[in-house]
PDB file of C-alpha atoms in Angstrom:
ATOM      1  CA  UNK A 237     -34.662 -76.232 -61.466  1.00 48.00           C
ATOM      2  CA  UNK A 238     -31.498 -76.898 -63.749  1.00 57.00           C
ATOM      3  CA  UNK A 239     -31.876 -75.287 -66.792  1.00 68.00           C
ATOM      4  CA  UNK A 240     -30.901 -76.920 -70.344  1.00 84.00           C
ATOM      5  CA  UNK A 241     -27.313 -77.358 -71.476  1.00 89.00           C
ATOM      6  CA  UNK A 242     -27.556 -74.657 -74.663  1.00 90.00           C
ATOM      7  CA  UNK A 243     -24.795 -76.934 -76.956  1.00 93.00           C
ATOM      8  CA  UNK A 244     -25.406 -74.794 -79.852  1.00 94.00           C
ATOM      9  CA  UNK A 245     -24.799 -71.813 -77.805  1.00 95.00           C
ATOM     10  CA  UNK A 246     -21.615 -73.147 -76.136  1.00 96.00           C
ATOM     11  CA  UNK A 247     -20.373 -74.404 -79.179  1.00 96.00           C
ATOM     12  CA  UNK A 248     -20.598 -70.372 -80.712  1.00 97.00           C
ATOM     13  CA  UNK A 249     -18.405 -69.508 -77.697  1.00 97.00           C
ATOM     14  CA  UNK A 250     -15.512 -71.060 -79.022  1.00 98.00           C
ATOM     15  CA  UNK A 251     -13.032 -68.949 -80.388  1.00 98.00           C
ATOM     16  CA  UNK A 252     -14.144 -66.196 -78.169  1.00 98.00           C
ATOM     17  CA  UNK A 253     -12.074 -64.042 -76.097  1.00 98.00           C
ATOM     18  CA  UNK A 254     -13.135 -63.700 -72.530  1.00 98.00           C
ATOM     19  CA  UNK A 255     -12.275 -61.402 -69.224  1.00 97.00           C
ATOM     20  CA  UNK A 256     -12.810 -63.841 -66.348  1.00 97.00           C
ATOM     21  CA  UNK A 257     -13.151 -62.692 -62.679  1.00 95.00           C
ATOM     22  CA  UNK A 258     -13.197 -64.350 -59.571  1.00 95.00           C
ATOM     23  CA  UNK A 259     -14.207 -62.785 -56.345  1.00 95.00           C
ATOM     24  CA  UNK A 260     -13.122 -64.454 -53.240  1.00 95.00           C
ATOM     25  CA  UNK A 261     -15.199 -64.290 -50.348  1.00 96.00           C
ATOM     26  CA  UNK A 262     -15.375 -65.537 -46.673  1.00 93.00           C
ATOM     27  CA  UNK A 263     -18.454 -67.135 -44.615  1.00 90.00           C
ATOM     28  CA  UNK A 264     -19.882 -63.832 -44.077  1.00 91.00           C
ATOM     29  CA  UNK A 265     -19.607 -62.433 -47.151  1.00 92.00           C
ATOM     30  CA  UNK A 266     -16.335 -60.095 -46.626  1.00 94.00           C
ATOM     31  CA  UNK A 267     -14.256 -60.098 -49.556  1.00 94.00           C
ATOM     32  CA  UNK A 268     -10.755 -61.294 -49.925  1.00 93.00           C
ATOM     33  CA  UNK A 269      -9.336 -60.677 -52.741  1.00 93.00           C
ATOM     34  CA  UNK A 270     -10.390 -60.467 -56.467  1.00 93.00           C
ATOM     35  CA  UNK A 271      -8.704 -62.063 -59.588  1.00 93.00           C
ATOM     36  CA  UNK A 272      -8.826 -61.031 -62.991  1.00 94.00           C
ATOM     37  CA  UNK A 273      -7.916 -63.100 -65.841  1.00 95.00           C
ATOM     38  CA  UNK A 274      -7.828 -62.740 -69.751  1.00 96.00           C
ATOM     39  CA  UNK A 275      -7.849 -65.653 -72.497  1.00 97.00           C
ATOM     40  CA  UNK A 276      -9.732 -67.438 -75.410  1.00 98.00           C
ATOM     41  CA  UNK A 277     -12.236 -70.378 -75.247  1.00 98.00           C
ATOM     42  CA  UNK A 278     -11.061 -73.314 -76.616  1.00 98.00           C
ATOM     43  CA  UNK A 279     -14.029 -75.854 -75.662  1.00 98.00           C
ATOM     44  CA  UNK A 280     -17.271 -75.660 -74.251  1.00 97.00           C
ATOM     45  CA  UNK A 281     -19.053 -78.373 -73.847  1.00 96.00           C
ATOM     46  CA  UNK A 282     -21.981 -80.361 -71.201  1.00 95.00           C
ATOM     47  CA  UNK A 283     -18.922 -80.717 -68.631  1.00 95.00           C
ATOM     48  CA  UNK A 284     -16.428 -78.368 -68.868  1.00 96.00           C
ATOM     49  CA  UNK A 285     -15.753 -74.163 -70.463  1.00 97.00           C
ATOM     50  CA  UNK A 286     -11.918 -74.979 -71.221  1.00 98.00           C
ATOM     51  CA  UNK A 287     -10.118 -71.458 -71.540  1.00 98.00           C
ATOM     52  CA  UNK A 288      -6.607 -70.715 -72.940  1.00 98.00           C
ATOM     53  CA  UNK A 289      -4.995 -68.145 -70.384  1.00 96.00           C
ATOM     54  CA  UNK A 290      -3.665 -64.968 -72.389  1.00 93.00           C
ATOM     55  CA  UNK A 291      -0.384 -64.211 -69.822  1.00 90.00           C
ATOM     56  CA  UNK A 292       0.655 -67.850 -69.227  1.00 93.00           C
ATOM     57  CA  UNK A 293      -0.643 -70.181 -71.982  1.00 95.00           C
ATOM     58  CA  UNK A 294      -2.644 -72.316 -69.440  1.00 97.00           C
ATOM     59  CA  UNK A 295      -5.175 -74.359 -69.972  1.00 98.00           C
ATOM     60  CA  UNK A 296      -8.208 -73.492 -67.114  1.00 97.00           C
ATOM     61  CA  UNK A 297     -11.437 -75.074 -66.258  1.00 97.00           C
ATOM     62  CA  UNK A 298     -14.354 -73.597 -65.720  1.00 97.00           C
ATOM     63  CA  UNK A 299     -18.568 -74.128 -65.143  1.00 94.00           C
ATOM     64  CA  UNK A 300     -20.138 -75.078 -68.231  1.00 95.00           C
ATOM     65  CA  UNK A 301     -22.634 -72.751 -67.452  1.00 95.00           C
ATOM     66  CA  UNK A 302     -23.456 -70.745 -70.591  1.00 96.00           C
ATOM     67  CA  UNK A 303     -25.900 -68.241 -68.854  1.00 95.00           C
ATOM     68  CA  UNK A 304     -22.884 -67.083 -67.390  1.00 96.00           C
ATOM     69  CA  UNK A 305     -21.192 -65.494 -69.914  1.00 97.00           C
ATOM     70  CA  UNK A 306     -22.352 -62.009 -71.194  1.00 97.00           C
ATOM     71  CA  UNK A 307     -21.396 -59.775 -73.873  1.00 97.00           C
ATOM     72  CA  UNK A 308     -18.819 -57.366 -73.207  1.00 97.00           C
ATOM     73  CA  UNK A 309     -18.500 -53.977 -73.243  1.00 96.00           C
ATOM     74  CA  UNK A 310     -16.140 -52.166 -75.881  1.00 96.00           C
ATOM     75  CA  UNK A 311     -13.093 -50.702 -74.301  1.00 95.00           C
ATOM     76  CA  UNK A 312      -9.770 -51.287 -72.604  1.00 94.00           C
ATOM     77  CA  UNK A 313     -10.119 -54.025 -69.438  1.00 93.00           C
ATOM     78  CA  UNK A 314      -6.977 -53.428 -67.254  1.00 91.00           C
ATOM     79  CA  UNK A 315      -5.819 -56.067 -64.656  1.00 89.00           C
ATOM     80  CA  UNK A 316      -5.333 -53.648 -61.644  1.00 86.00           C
ATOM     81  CA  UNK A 317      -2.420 -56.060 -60.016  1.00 87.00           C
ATOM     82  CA  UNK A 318      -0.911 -57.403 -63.862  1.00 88.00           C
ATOM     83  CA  UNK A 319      -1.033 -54.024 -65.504  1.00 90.00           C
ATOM     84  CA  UNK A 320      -2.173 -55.884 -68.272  1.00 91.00           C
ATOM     85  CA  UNK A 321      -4.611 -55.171 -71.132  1.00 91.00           C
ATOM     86  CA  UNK A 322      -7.226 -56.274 -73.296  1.00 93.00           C
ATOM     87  CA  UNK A 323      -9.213 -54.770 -75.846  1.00 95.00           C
ATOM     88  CA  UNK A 324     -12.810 -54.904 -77.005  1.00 97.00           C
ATOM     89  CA  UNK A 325     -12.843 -58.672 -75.915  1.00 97.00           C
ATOM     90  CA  UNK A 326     -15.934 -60.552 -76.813  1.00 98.00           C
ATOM     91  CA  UNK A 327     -17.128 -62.046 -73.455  1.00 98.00           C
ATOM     92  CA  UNK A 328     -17.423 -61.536 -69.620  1.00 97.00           C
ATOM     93  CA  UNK A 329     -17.987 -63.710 -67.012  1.00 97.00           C
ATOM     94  CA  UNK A 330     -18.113 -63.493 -63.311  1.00 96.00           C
ATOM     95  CA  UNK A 331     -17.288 -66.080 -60.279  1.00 96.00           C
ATOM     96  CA  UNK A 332     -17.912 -65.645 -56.508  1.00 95.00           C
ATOM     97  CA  UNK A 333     -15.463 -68.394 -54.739  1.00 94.00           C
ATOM     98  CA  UNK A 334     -16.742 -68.864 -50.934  1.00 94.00           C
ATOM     99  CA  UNK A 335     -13.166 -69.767 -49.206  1.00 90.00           C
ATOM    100  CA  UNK A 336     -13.811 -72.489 -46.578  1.00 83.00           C
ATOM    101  CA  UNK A 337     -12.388 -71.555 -42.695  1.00 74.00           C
ATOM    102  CA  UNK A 338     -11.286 -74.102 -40.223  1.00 72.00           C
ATOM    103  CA  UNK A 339     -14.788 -73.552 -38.392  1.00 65.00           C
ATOM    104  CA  UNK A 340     -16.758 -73.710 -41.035  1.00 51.00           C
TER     105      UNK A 340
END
Protein backbone atom coordinates (compact mmCIF):
# COMPACT_ATOMS: atom_id res chain seq x y z
CA UNK A 1 0.00 0.00 0.00
CA UNK A 2 1.49 3.44 -1.29
CA UNK A 3 1.50 5.75 1.29
CA UNK A 4 0.45 9.62 0.85
CA UNK A 5 2.66 12.15 -0.91
CA UNK A 6 3.41 14.47 2.50
CA UNK A 7 3.61 18.02 0.17
CA UNK A 8 3.80 20.02 3.22
CA UNK A 9 6.54 17.92 4.45
CA UNK A 10 8.52 17.92 1.17
CA UNK A 11 8.01 21.37 0.69
CA UNK A 12 9.96 21.98 4.50
CA UNK A 13 12.83 20.00 2.92
CA UNK A 14 13.78 22.61 0.74
CA UNK A 15 16.65 24.48 1.61
CA UNK A 16 17.98 21.57 3.48
CA UNK A 17 21.33 20.17 3.32
CA UNK A 18 21.53 16.47 2.80
CA UNK A 19 24.33 13.45 2.91
CA UNK A 20 23.08 11.06 0.22
CA UNK A 21 24.34 7.42 -0.08
CA UNK A 22 23.99 4.89 -2.50
CA UNK A 23 24.90 1.31 -1.97
CA UNK A 24 25.40 -0.77 -4.97
CA UNK A 25 24.57 -4.23 -4.86
CA UNK A 26 24.49 -7.41 -7.10
CA UNK A 27 21.64 -10.22 -7.53
CA UNK A 28 22.69 -11.83 -4.44
CA UNK A 29 23.06 -9.19 -2.36
CA UNK A 30 27.10 -8.75 -2.42
CA UNK A 31 28.02 -5.28 -2.39
CA UNK A 32 29.87 -3.34 -4.98
CA UNK A 33 30.69 -0.34 -4.18
CA UNK A 34 29.18 2.56 -2.09
CA UNK A 35 28.79 6.31 -3.02
CA UNK A 36 28.57 9.16 -0.89
CA UNK A 37 27.36 12.44 -1.90
CA UNK A 38 26.77 15.93 -0.21
CA UNK A 39 24.37 18.89 -1.43
CA UNK A 40 21.19 21.06 -0.76
CA UNK A 41 17.53 20.41 -1.82
CA UNK A 42 16.33 22.60 -4.18
CA UNK A 43 12.74 20.98 -4.99
CA UNK A 44 10.71 18.38 -3.70
CA UNK A 45 7.79 17.76 -5.04
CA UNK A 46 4.94 14.54 -6.06
CA UNK A 47 7.62 13.51 -8.86
CA UNK A 48 10.90 14.33 -8.23
CA UNK A 49 13.62 15.33 -4.73
CA UNK A 50 15.87 17.68 -7.04
CA UNK A 51 19.31 18.10 -5.12
CA UNK A 52 22.12 20.64 -5.82
CA UNK A 53 25.49 18.55 -5.61
CA UNK A 54 27.99 20.35 -3.08
CA UNK A 55 31.52 19.22 -5.13
CA UNK A 56 30.22 19.72 -8.70
CA UNK A 57 27.19 22.07 -8.82
CA UNK A 58 24.94 19.34 -10.39
CA UNK A 59 21.65 19.15 -10.48
CA UNK A 60 20.51 15.22 -9.32
CA UNK A 61 17.28 13.42 -9.21
CA UNK A 62 16.09 11.52 -6.77
CA UNK A 63 12.69 9.40 -5.24
CA UNK A 64 10.23 11.71 -4.02
CA UNK A 65 9.93 9.62 -1.23
CA UNK A 66 9.82 11.78 1.91
CA UNK A 67 9.88 8.82 4.45
CA UNK A 68 13.21 8.51 3.26
CA UNK A 69 14.90 11.19 4.56
CA UNK A 70 15.86 11.29 8.33
CA UNK A 71 17.35 13.71 10.57
CA UNK A 72 20.93 13.74 10.86
CA UNK A 73 23.23 13.33 13.34
CA UNK A 74 25.54 16.35 14.51
CA UNK A 75 29.10 15.90 13.50
CA UNK A 76 31.65 15.80 10.71
CA UNK A 77 30.42 13.27 7.59
CA UNK A 78 33.66 12.46 5.63
CA UNK A 79 33.51 11.02 2.03
CA UNK A 80 36.03 8.10 2.53
CA UNK A 81 37.14 8.20 -1.43
CA UNK A 82 36.60 12.50 -1.81
CA UNK A 83 38.21 13.36 1.47
CA UNK A 84 35.59 15.71 1.65
CA UNK A 85 33.53 17.19 4.52
CA UNK A 86 30.38 18.28 5.81
CA UNK A 87 29.22 19.53 8.94
CA UNK A 88 26.15 19.15 11.11
CA UNK A 89 24.07 18.79 7.80
CA UNK A 90 20.37 18.68 8.26
CA UNK A 91 19.30 15.43 6.47
CA UNK A 92 20.25 11.77 5.58
CA UNK A 93 19.07 9.56 3.22
CA UNK A 94 19.94 6.14 2.07
CA UNK A 95 19.66 4.18 -1.48
CA UNK A 96 20.30 0.46 -2.23
CA UNK A 97 20.88 0.31 -6.27
CA UNK A 98 20.47 -3.55 -7.39
CA UNK A 99 23.02 -3.53 -10.57
CA UNK A 100 21.46 -5.69 -13.32
CA UNK A 101 23.98 -8.78 -14.77
CA UNK A 102 23.82 -10.13 -18.23
CA UNK A 103 21.90 -13.28 -16.69
CA UNK A 104 19.72 -11.66 -14.82
Amino acid sequence: MKSEFDAAKAKSLIGKSVVIGFSYIDKDDNLIDQEQLFGDIINFNERVCVVKIKSTGNEMTLPPVVEAFAEAAKGEYRNKKTGEVVTDPDLTVAWTIRIPTPDN
